[in-house]
Coordinates of C-alpha atoms and ligand atoms in Angstrom, one line a residue:
M21 CA 0.3 -8.7 37.1
S22 CA 3.8 -7.5 36.2
D23 CA 5.6 -6.8 33.1
K24 CA 9.0 -5.3 32.2
K25 CA 7.9 -1.8 33.2
K26 CA 6.3 -2.7 36.5
N27 CA 7.5 -3.6 39.9
L28 CA 7.0 -7.3 40.9
S29 CA 5.2 -6.1 44.0
E30 CA 2.8 -3.7 42.3
Y31 CA -0.7 -5.0 41.7
D32 CA -4.3 -4.0 42.2
I33 CA -5.0 -4.9 45.8
H34 CA -8.8 -4.9 45.2
A35 CA -8.5 -7.5 42.5
V36 CA -7.1 -10.1 44.9
P37 CA -9.5 -12.6 46.4
D38 CA -9.8 -13.2 50.1
A39 CA -7.4 -15.9 51.3
S40 CA -8.7 -16.3 54.9
D41 CA -9.8 -19.9 54.3
M42 CA -6.9 -21.0 52.0
R43 CA -4.0 -23.2 53.0
F44 CA -0.6 -22.8 51.5
G45 CA 2.7 -24.7 51.5
I46 CA 5.8 -22.7 50.7
L47 CA 8.8 -24.7 49.6
V48 CA 12.1 -22.8 49.8
S49 CA 15.4 -23.7 48.2
E50 CA 18.4 -23.3 50.5
W51 CA 20.7 -22.3 47.6
N52 CA 21.3 -18.6 47.6
D53 CA 19.4 -18.4 50.8
E54 CA 20.0 -14.7 51.3
I55 CA 17.7 -14.3 48.3
T56 CA 15.3 -17.1 48.8
F57 CA 14.6 -16.3 52.4
E58 CA 13.7 -12.8 51.4
L59 CA 11.4 -14.1 48.7
C60 CA 9.8 -16.4 51.3
R61 CA 9.3 -13.4 53.6
G62 CA 7.6 -11.5 50.8
A63 CA 5.3 -14.4 50.0
I64 CA 4.3 -14.8 53.7
D65 CA 3.6 -11.1 54.2
T66 CA 1.5 -11.0 51.0
L67 CA -0.5 -14.1 51.9
K68 CA -1.2 -12.6 55.3
K69 CA -2.1 -9.2 53.9
H70 CA -4.9 -11.0 52.0
G71 CA -6.2 -12.8 55.0
A72 CA -4.3 -16.1 55.2
K73 CA -3.8 -17.3 58.7
D74 CA -0.4 -18.2 60.2
E75 CA -1.7 -21.7 61.0
N76 CA -2.6 -22.2 57.3
I77 CA 0.9 -21.4 56.0
E78 CA 3.5 -24.2 56.3
I79 CA 7.1 -23.7 55.3
H80 CA 9.4 -26.5 54.1
Y81 CA 13.0 -26.5 52.7
V82 CA 14.8 -28.3 49.9
P83 CA 18.6 -28.2 49.2
G84 CA 18.4 -26.5 45.8
S85 CA 15.9 -25.5 43.0
F86 CA 16.5 -28.8 41.3
E87 CA 14.7 -30.5 44.2
L88 CA 11.7 -28.1 44.1
P89 CA 9.4 -30.4 41.9
L90 CA 9.8 -33.5 44.1
G91 CA 9.5 -31.5 47.3
A92 CA 6.3 -29.8 45.9
Q93 CA 4.9 -33.2 45.0
Y94 CA 5.5 -34.4 48.6
V95 CA 3.8 -31.3 50.0
A96 CA 0.9 -31.4 47.6
Q97 CA 0.2 -35.1 48.2
T98 CA -0.3 -34.5 52.0
G99 CA -3.7 -33.1 51.0
K100 CA -3.1 -30.4 53.7
V101 CA -2.6 -27.4 51.3
D102 CA -4.6 -25.8 48.5
S103 CA -1.5 -24.5 46.7
V104 CA 2.3 -24.9 46.9
I105 CA 4.5 -21.9 46.3
C106 CA 8.0 -22.9 45.1
I107 CA 10.8 -20.4 45.9
G108 CA 14.2 -20.6 44.4
C109 CA 17.0 -18.6 42.8
V110 CA 19.3 -19.9 40.1
I111 CA 22.0 -17.5 39.1
Q112 CA 23.7 -17.8 35.7
G113 CA 27.2 -19.1 36.2
E114 CA 30.0 -20.3 34.0
T115 CA 28.8 -23.9 33.9
R116 CA 25.8 -25.4 32.2
H117 CA 24.3 -26.1 35.6
F118 CA 22.1 -23.1 35.1
E119 CA 20.2 -24.4 32.1
F120 CA 19.8 -27.9 33.6
I121 CA 18.5 -26.6 36.9
C122 CA 16.2 -24.0 35.5
N123 CA 14.7 -26.4 32.9
A124 CA 14.2 -29.2 35.5
A125 CA 12.6 -26.8 37.9
A126 CA 10.3 -25.2 35.4
V127 CA 9.1 -28.4 33.7
G128 CA 9.0 -30.3 37.0
I129 CA 6.9 -27.7 38.8
T130 CA 4.5 -27.5 35.8
N131 CA 4.1 -31.3 35.9
V132 CA 3.5 -31.5 39.6
G133 CA 0.6 -29.0 39.3
L134 CA -0.9 -31.0 36.5
K135 CA -0.4 -34.3 38.2
T136 CA -1.7 -33.3 41.7
D137 CA -4.3 -30.9 40.4
I138 CA -3.4 -28.2 42.8
P139 CA -1.8 -24.9 41.8
V140 CA 2.0 -25.2 42.1
I141 CA 3.6 -21.8 41.7
F142 CA 6.9 -21.0 40.0
G143 CA 8.5 -18.4 42.3
V144 CA 12.0 -19.0 41.0
L145 CA 14.3 -16.2 40.0
T146 CA 16.7 -16.9 37.1
P147 CA 18.9 -13.8 37.0
D148 CA 22.2 -13.3 35.3
T149 CA 23.8 -11.7 38.3
W150 CA 23.6 -11.5 42.1
Q151 CA 22.6 -7.8 41.8
Q152 CA 19.6 -8.7 39.6
A153 CA 18.5 -11.2 42.2
K154 CA 18.8 -8.6 45.0
D155 CA 16.7 -6.2 42.9
R156 CA 13.9 -8.7 42.7
A157 CA 14.1 -9.9 46.3
G158 CA 12.9 -6.8 48.0
G159 CA 15.0 -4.4 46.0
K160 CA 14.2 -1.8 43.3
H161 CA 12.1 -4.2 41.3
G162 CA 10.0 -5.4 44.2
N163 CA 9.8 -9.0 45.5
K164 CA 9.0 -12.0 43.3
G165 CA 7.7 -13.7 46.5
D166 CA 4.8 -11.2 46.5
E167 CA 4.0 -12.0 42.9
A168 CA 4.1 -15.8 43.7
A169 CA 1.7 -15.4 46.6
I170 CA -0.8 -13.4 44.6
T171 CA -0.6 -16.0 41.9
A172 CA -1.3 -18.8 44.4
I173 CA -4.4 -17.0 45.8
K174 CA -5.8 -16.3 42.4
M175 CA -5.3 -19.9 41.2
V176 CA -7.0 -21.3 44.3
H177 CA -9.9 -18.9 43.8
L178 CA -10.1 -19.9 40.1
K179 CA -10.3 -23.6 41.0
R180 CA -13.0 -23.0 43.6
N181 CA -15.2 -20.8 41.5
L182 CA -15.5 -22.7 38.2
Ligands
DLZ216 C1 24.5 -27.2 42.0 C2 23.8 -25.9 42.0 C3 24.3 -24.7 41.3 C4 25.6 -24.8 40.6 N1 23.7 -23.6 41.4 C5 22.5 -23.5 42.0 C6 21.8 -22.3 42.0 O1 22.2 -21.2 41.5 N2 20.5 -22.3 42.6 C7 20.0 -23.4 43.1 O2 18.8 -23.3 43.6 N3 20.6 -24.6 43.1 C8 21.9 -24.6 42.6 N4 22.6 -25.8 42.6 C9 22.0 -27.0 43.4 C10 21.0 -27.8 42.6 O3 19.7 -27.2 42.6 C11 20.8 -29.2 43.3 O4 20.4 -28.9 44.7 C12 22.0 -30.0 43.3 O5 22.4 -30.2 41.9 C13 21.7 -31.4 43.9 O6 20.7 -32.1 43.1

């Protein structure tokens, strides 16, 4: 979908399945909310662009990216969604918080998907700087929320069509 040379929001629109009967939960971390709310907006716009209905997109919030896995598990276990998109932004700082939070979020989100058997998407930015985050949240590198939404649609489609 994207690599170093490509914009996070660039993809082949015709290769994306129709999402009109899919239900999504979006879980948004409140840390760095200027970034995460923009990622969430990108995800919503992209889901709707591919047919998802407003009533089938539910948004929930967690305090920080560390809480994304448990929050995702809560949402997945309601049985009301086909996929959960986790949105966060952890910016490299001077403490080791960065590594702990990124590792916990990545491993935790993976495990929730495997445990609940629904696609749980890693829409978490892990940039070195605030500017790098801005560039990937609707800036010059596109919006990682778009990428997360496309991933969710494709994974739901994959599961339904095996
Ligand atoms: C504590 C913390 C720090 C230092 N940095 C971030 C960050 O850049 N991005 C983020 O999403 N969350 C951060 N947090 C908060 C943790 O994710 C978590 O909410 C707290 O450690 C409480 O468990």
